[in-house]
Amino acid sequence: MATSETILQVLSGTGPRSFSSDPCFSSLDLRFSCKFHIKCVKKKASRHRKMFKCSNVLQNSIGNHWFKGLGDSDLSWNATINRLQLLRCKCQQAERVSDVTAGGGNGTWLVDSAKTLNLNGVANTPSVLEFGDAQELAQEKEGLTSNGALNQEKESFATNGAIGRGRDDSRKVSIDPIEEEAWDLLRDSIVYYCGSPIGTIAANDPTSSSVLNYDQVFIRDFIPSGIAFLLKGEYDIVRNFLLHTLQLQSWEKTMDCHSPGQGLMPASFKVRTVPLDGDDDSATEEILDPDFGEAAIGRVAPVDSGLWWIILLRAYGKCSGDLSVQERIDVQTGIKMILRLCLADGFDMFPTLLVTDGSCMIDRRMGIHGHPLEIQALFYSALLGAREMLAPEDGSADLIRALNNRLVALSFHIREYYWIDLRKLNEIYRYKTEEYSYDAVNKFNIYPDQISPWLVEWMPNQGGYLIGNLQPAHMDFRFFSLGNIWSVVSGLTTRDQSNAILDLIEAKWSDLVADMPLKICYPALEGQEWQIITGSDPKNT
């Protein structure tokens, strides 16, 4: 039970229900600006695509970061950072690091890279407790008194838990054959870059002849794999994934409609082997080829990739105890760029993120354009995680203030206007339309006629959920599983709303789960409605 509670705390932005609208959030008044420029000796890709190379010849391209903090005092420094050095290695004999995480292990990141961009100059971290056992011990210590319970707990922990990354060999753990088979399949899908694990492919079906882009490493698809590796104590693949995808982030600010926006994370990337320029025709090198949506099916940019990246970054720090990754200058800059992309001013009047259809987990047309619940839940969780990980410096003050203001507005907006239960349903039926005032009850001009007939019959007496979308004159009453479940995990919903969502899933188990895992969406689109909304896309059946 303690382990399951810990998982929720790792995935959510802070501990359970720790967020509140603290007025001190807006007390910071500093500004941050970041200029970044990289010059490479040799460019082998177009300006719309980044390819990072790794060969038996070390790459020596040098990049410079310029950071300039604006506040009461003008702080500036020129930090020379070799970005491409982060990706260089000797393919035949990669230097290995055993002290990346506590207790040693199979770390593969270069020593010089691990130390170069560490704010405190410390590459090693102290030994950390086993993930579940450490959290359980910490919770027990809080409730201990001076009656000797602490010593009893220490004795119990010494016999039941192991210190460090590895488990005690004396513990006999029975492994479920299905779980063992699942781990074998997951490890078979691991992608290696210069001998180091970097992620897992989206799908590995040997019976399918149509590969498309499913042989690539998707940001969102690796998240459940990454969480599984973290809980298993295999931290290196997650660390490599976080740092390599950071190098693929779009850093240049452009005005070209065919170029990714500054701060955008790619939807996926692929490890390619290409011939190496030179006299030796047999020499090859590995490159990382990212896709920001320009080659994706439907040509949509991924809105959720950066949000998932921040969530996984925090989970890595919590599980491994290695906070040096999130303290690195390039990682801190990557977090800020994602936040600035999401918090930028636009035409939208709502605190939620305005996105297009197909730009998130449901990457086909499903009629979720606008403000889909899934993105808002991930946005809230990423804001919480970023607030916890951002270094308290002059350049972050203005961003943290904007972040806190958005958290307050976003949480209120979702809890108040996305929530639906029998009481709220009766209120919508009594809505007056065409109201013009600041005190209007029907703020989004929702017409009661748009309430679907299935909803009245389907809504249980006990329970409720967050609707799938909310726009002017439109409410999407469908139940989307990821958005609702992640709202519970991240603490976006109140305690009563979280309990109501779980009550609804239990009451409607036959519709939402039945004999298969939780459905993505309920109810399913059928007939002409399916043809119109999805464009007759068979992947949406």
Tab-separated table of N, CA and C in Angstrom, residues 306-399:
chain	number	residue	atom	x	y	z
A	306	GLY	N	6.470	17.611	-24.366
A	306	GLY	CA	7.199	18.379	-23.361
A	306	GLY	C	6.630	18.220	-21.967
A	307	LEU	N	5.306	18.096	-21.874
A	307	LEU	CA	4.668	17.915	-20.572
A	307	LEU	C	5.048	16.562	-19.976
A	308	TRP	N	5.001	15.512	-20.808
A	308	TRP	CA	5.410	14.192	-20.339
A	308	TRP	C	6.877	14.183	-19.935
A	309	TRP	N	7.718	14.911	-20.665
A	309	TRP	CA	9.152	14.943	-20.368
A	309	TRP	C	9.407	15.525	-18.976
A	310	ILE	N	8.712	16.594	-18.637
A	310	ILE	CA	8.871	17.192	-17.308
A	310	ILE	C	8.401	16.229	-16.228
A	311	ILE	N	7.281	15.556	-16.468
A	311	ILE	CA	6.745	14.607	-15.482
A	311	ILE	C	7.722	13.463	-15.253
A	312	LEU	N	8.298	12.918	-16.338
A	312	LEU	CA	9.243	11.814	-16.192
A	312	LEU	C	10.536	12.284	-15.540
A	313	LEU	N	10.961	13.498	-15.816
A	313	LEU	CA	12.167	14.043	-15.198
A	313	LEU	C	12.020	14.096	-13.685
A	314	ARG	N	10.881	14.538	-13.213
A	314	ARG	CA	10.655	14.594	-11.767
A	314	ARG	C	10.571	13.193	-11.173
A	315	ALA	N	9.908	12.288	-11.884
A	315	ALA	CA	9.807	10.916	-11.395
A	315	ALA	C	11.192	10.276	-11.294
A	316	TYR	N	12.081	10.574	-12.248
A	316	TYR	CA	13.437	10.035	-12.194
A	316	TYR	C	14.173	10.525	-10.951
A	317	GLY	N	14.067	11.816	-10.657
A	317	GLY	CA	14.737	12.353	-9.483
A	317	GLY	C	14.202	11.770	-8.199
A	318	LYS	N	12.887	11.565	-8.124
A	318	LYS	CA	12.276	11.025	-6.915
A	318	LYS	C	12.667	9.564	-6.702
A	319	CYS	N	12.703	8.796	-7.774
A	319	CYS	CA	12.986	7.359	-7.644
A	319	CYS	C	14.463	7.090	-7.422
A	320	SER	N	15.315	7.745	-8.185
A	320	SER	CA	16.741	7.428	-8.132
A	320	SER	C	17.472	8.210	-7.060
A	321	GLY	N	16.929	9.353	-6.655
A	321	GLY	CA	17.649	10.216	-5.734
A	321	GLY	C	18.713	11.045	-6.416
A	322	ASP	N	18.858	10.898	-7.718
A	322	ASP	CA	19.859	11.636	-8.487
A	322	ASP	C	19.258	12.957	-8.947
A	323	LEU	N	19.452	14.000	-8.159
A	323	LEU	CA	18.913	15.315	-8.500
A	323	LEU	C	19.875	16.131	-9.356
A	324	SER	N	21.044	15.575	-9.638
A	324	SER	CA	22.008	16.325	-10.440
A	324	SER	C	21.519	16.533	-11.866
A	325	VAL	N	20.662	15.630	-12.354
A	325	VAL	CA	20.156	15.781	-13.722
A	325	VAL	C	19.284	17.024	-13.830
A	326	GLN	N	18.313	17.171	-12.929
A	326	GLN	CA	17.408	18.312	-13.011
A	326	GLN	C	18.098	19.623	-12.642
A	327	GLU	N	19.277	19.567	-12.018
A	327	GLU	CA	19.994	20.779	-11.646
A	327	GLU	C	20.932	21.264	-12.741
A	328	ARG	N	21.121	20.483	-13.792
A	328	ARG	CA	22.014	20.884	-14.872
A	328	ARG	C	21.495	22.121	-15.576
A	329	ILE	N	22.412	22.916	-16.100
A	329	ILE	CA	22.028	24.164	-16.751
A	329	ILE	C	21.173	23.899	-17.984
A	330	ASP	N	21.566	22.906	-18.798
A	330	ASP	CA	20.804	22.649	-20.011
A	330	ASP	C	19.420	22.091	-19.688
A	331	VAL	N	19.299	21.300	-18.628
A	331	VAL	CA	17.992	20.770	-18.236
A	331	VAL	C	17.106	21.888	-17.704
A	332	GLN	N	17.682	22.757	-16.875
A	332	GLN	CA	16.918	23.901	-16.365
A	332	GLN	C	16.429	24.786	-17.510
A	333	THR	N	17.304	24.999	-18.496
A	333	THR	CA	16.909	25.809	-19.657
A	333	THR	C	15.820	25.107	-20.461
A	334	GLY	N	15.925	23.779	-20.607
A	334	GLY	CA	14.888	23.037	-21.322
A	334	GLY	C	13.536	23.138	-20.652
A	335	ILE	N	13.504	23.059	-19.316
A	335	ILE	CA	12.247	23.209	-18.580
A	335	ILE	C	11.648	24.585	-18.826
A	336	LYS	N	12.479	25.613	-18.752
A	336	LYS	CA	11.997	26.984	-18.933
A	336	LYS	C	11.457	27.197	-20.346
A	337	MET	N	12.095	26.612	-21.335
A	337	MET	CA	11.627	26.780	-22.705
A	337	MET	C	10.276	26.118	-22.917
A	338	ILE	N	10.064	24.950	-22.309
A	338	ILE	CA	8.758	24.289	-22.404
A	338	ILE	C	7.691	25.144	-21.733
A	339	LEU	N	8.010	25.682	-20.560
A	339	LEU	CA	7.041	26.511	-19.839
A	339	LEU	C	6.715	27.776	-20.619
A	340	ARG	N	7.726	28.403	-21.196
A	340	ARG	CA	7.471	29.637	-21.946
A	340	ARG	C	6.629	29.357	-23.180
A	341	LEU	N	6.804	28.187	-23.773
A	341	LEU	CA	5.986	27.822	-24.929
A	341	LEU	C	4.532	27.632	-24.510
A	342	CYS	N	4.313	27.020	-23.343
A	342	CYS	CA	2.950	26.745	-22.880
A	342	CYS	C	2.287	27.967	-22.244
A	343	LEU	N	3.081	28.855	-21.649
A	343	LEU	CA	2.528	30.020	-20.956
A	343	LEU	C	2.516	31.270	-21.819
A	344	ALA	N	2.847	31.134	-23.090
A	344	ALA	CA	2.898	32.300	-23.971
A	344	ALA	C	1.507	32.894	-24.175
A	345	ASP	N	1.470	34.193	-24.321
A	345	ASP	CA	0.208	34.872	-24.596
A	345	ASP	C	-0.275	34.542	-26.000
A	346	GLY	N	-1.571	34.471	-26.156
A	346	GLY	CA	-2.148	34.178	-27.464
A	346	GLY	C	-3.535	34.767	-27.577
A	347	PHE	N	-4.323	34.183	-28.454
A	347	PHE	CA	-5.680	34.673	-28.663
A	347	PHE	C	-6.667	34.068	-27.676
A	348	ASP	N	-6.252	33.052	-26.952
A	348	ASP	CA	-7.169	32.334	-26.078
A	348	ASP	C	-7.382	33.108	-24.779
A	349	MET	N	-8.611	33.059	-24.259
A	349	MET	CA	-8.970	33.762	-23.033
A	349	MET	C	-9.005	32.838	-21.823
A	350	PHE	N	-8.799	31.548	-22.027
A	350	PHE	CA	-8.945	30.589	-20.938
A	350	PHE	C	-7.576	30.216	-20.372
A	351	PRO	N	-7.527	29.754	-19.117
A	351	PRO	CA	-6.250	29.295	-18.548
A	351	PRO	C	-5.822	27.931	-19.075
A	352	THR	N	-6.706	27.241	-19.790
A	352	THR	CA	-6.383	25.941	-20.367
A	352	THR	C	-5.584	26.123	-21.654
A	353	LEU	N	-4.956	25.041	-22.103
A	353	LEU	CA	-4.151	25.083	-23.324
A	353	LEU	C	-5.025	24.801	-24.542
A	354	LEU	N	-4.942	25.643	-25.528
A	354	LEU	CA	-5.671	25.471	-26.778
A	354	LEU	C	-4.820	24.647	-27.734
A	355	VAL	N	-5.318	23.489	-28.143
A	355	VAL	CA	-4.555	22.593	-29.003
A	355	VAL	C	-5.429	22.092	-30.140
A	356	THR	N	-4.781	21.526	-31.129
A	356	THR	CA	-5.493	20.989	-32.279
A	356	THR	C	-5.824	19.520	-32.056
A	357	ASP	N	-6.673	18.990	-32.906
A	357	ASP	CA	-7.027	17.577	-32.833
A	357	ASP	C	-5.831	16.724	-33.246
A	358	GLY	N	-5.636	15.600	-32.582
A	358	GLY	CA	-4.574	14.682	-32.937
A	358	GLY	C	-3.207	15.036	-32.400
A	359	SER	N	-3.111	16.008	-31.497
A	359	SER	CA	-1.798	16.459	-31.017
A	359	SER	C	-1.427	15.865	-29.669
A	360	CYS	N	-2.158	14.851	-29.228
A	360	CYS	CA	-1.872	14.241	-27.930
A	360	CYS	C	-1.980	12.726	-28.057
A	361	MET	N	-2.306	12.034	-26.960
A	361	MET	CA	-2.310	10.579	-26.975
A	361	MET	C	-3.266	10.023	-28.024
A	362	ILE	N	-4.428	10.623	-28.165
A	362	ILE	CA	-5.352	10.228	-29.231
A	362	ILE	C	-4.898	10.965	-30.490
A	363	ASP	N	-3.936	10.370	-31.202
A	363	ASP	CA	-3.272	11.086	-32.289
A	363	ASP	C	-4.013	10.952	-33.616
A	364	ARG	N	-5.290	10.694	-33.547
A	364	ARG	CA	-6.145	10.725	-34.743
A	364	ARG	C	-7.303	11.669	-34.459
A	365	ARG	N	-7.993	12.051	-35.490
A	365	ARG	CA	-9.138	12.943	-35.300
A	365	ARG	C	-10.199	12.257	-34.449
A	366	MET	N	-10.512	12.884	-33.318
A	366	MET	CA	-11.537	12.366	-32.420
A	366	MET	C	-12.467	13.479	-31.939
A	367	GLY	N	-12.385	14.623	-32.584
A	367	GLY	CA	-13.233	15.731	-32.172
A	367	GLY	C	-12.825	16.323	-30.842
A	368	ILE	N	-11.535	16.307	-30.521
A	368	ILE	CA	-11.077	16.831	-29.235
A	368	ILE	C	-10.294	18.135	-29.408
A	369	HIS	N	-10.403	18.776	-30.560
A	369	HIS	CA	-9.723	20.049	-30.735
A	369	HIS	C	-10.317	21.077	-29.771
A	370	GLY	N	-9.491	21.995	-29.348
A	370	GLY	CA	-9.942	22.998	-28.384
A	370	GLY	C	-9.159	22.885	-27.098
A	371	HIS	N	-9.823	22.448	-26.045
A	371	HIS	CA	-9.187	22.348	-24.729
A	371	HIS	C	-9.431	20.955	-24.141
A	372	PRO	N	-8.855	19.918	-24.738
A	372	PRO	CA	-9.116	18.555	-24.264
A	372	PRO	C	-8.612	18.344	-22.843
A	373	LEU	N	-9.357	17.537	-22.099
A	373	LEU	CA	-9.052	17.305	-20.683
A	373	LEU	C	-7.666	16.703	-20.491
A	374	GLU	N	-7.278	15.778	-21.355
A	374	GLU	CA	-5.983	15.108	-21.197
A	374	GLU	C	-4.840	16.103	-21.119
A	375	ILE	N	-4.821	17.072	-22.030
A	375	ILE	CA	-3.752	18.061	-22.072
A	375	ILE	C	-3.782	18.932	-20.820
A	376	GLN	N	-4.968	19.290	-20.344
A	376	GLN	CA	-5.065	20.152	-19.164
A	376	GLN	C	-4.549	19.437	-17.920
A	377	ALA	N	-4.850	18.146	-17.793
A	377	ALA	CA	-4.355	17.378	-16.647
A	377	ALA	C	-2.840	17.249	-16.695
A	378	LEU	N	-2.283	16.971	-17.883
A	378	LEU	CA	-0.836	16.891	-18.018
A	378	LEU	C	-0.194	18.259	-17.788
A	379	PHE	N	-0.822	19.305	-18.271
A	379	PHE	CA	-0.332	20.667	-18.100
A	379	PHE	C	-0.229	21.012	-16.616
A	380	TYR	N	-1.272	20.693	-15.857
A	380	TYR	CA	-1.288	20.958	-14.426
A	380	TYR	C	-0.173	20.185	-13.719
A	381	SER	N	-0.035	18.908	-14.049
A	381	SER	CA	0.991	18.078	-13.418
A	381	SER	C	2.391	18.564	-13.776
A	382	ALA	N	2.605	18.969	-15.021
A	382	ALA	CA	3.919	19.472	-15.441
A	382	ALA	C	4.244	20.794	-14.756
A	383	LEU	N	3.248	21.647	-14.558
A	383	LEU	CA	3.480	22.908	-13.860
A	383	LEU	C	3.912	22.663	-12.422
A	384	LEU	N	3.250	21.719	-11.756
A	384	LEU	CA	3.627	21.398	-10.384
A	384	LEU	C	5.055	20.857	-10.320
A	385	GLY	N	5.375	19.930	-11.227
A	385	GLY	CA	6.717	19.358	-11.232
A	385	GLY	C	7.778	20.384	-11.564
A	386	ALA	N	7.490	21.269	-12.521
A	386	ALA	CA	8.463	22.291	-12.903
A	386	ALA	C	8.693	23.273	-11.762
A	387	ARG	N	7.637	23.628	-11.052
A	387	ARG	CA	7.791	24.547	-9.917
A	387	ARG	C	8.704	23.947	-8.851
A	388	GLU	N	8.629	22.660	-8.673
A	388	GLU	CA	9.466	21.988	-7.676
A	388	GLU	C	10.913	21.879	-8.130
A	389	MET	N	11.147	21.719	-9.434
A	389	MET	CA	12.498	21.456	-9.920
A	389	MET	C	13.258	22.708	-10.339
A	390	LEU	N	12.557	23.793	-10.643
A	390	LEU	CA	13.251	24.995	-11.097
A	390	LEU	C	14.160	25.537	-10.000
A	391	ALA	N	15.378	25.903	-10.382
A	391	ALA	CA	16.339	26.454	-9.432
A	391	ALA	C	15.918	27.870	-9.039
A	392	PRO	N	15.989	28.189	-7.740
A	392	PRO	CA	15.601	29.537	-7.295
A	392	PRO	C	16.670	30.559	-7.648
A	393	GLU	N	16.556	31.148	-8.802
A	393	GLU	CA	17.522	32.144	-9.254
A	393	GLU	C	16.776	33.318	-9.858
A	394	ASP	N	17.500	34.370	-10.125
A	394	ASP	CA	16.872	35.584	-10.635
A	394	ASP	C	16.129	35.334	-11.940
A	395	GLY	N	16.712	34.515	-12.800
A	395	GLY	CA	16.096	34.287	-14.101
A	395	GLY	C	14.811	33.502	-14.045
A	396	SER	N	14.540	32.805	-12.929
A	396	SER	CA	13.344	31.970	-12.818
A	396	SER	C	12.197	32.652	-12.103
A	397	ALA	N	12.458	33.794	-11.471
A	397	ALA	CA	11.452	34.407	-10.608
A	397	ALA	C	10.194	34.793	-11.377
A	398	ASP	N	10.379	35.464	-12.512
A	398	ASP	CA	9.225	35.910	-13.287
A	398	ASP	C	8.449	34.728	-13.839
A	399	LEU	N	9.167	33.685	-14.235
A	399	LEU	CA	8.518	32.494	-14.774
A	399	LEU	C	7.746	31.751	-13.687
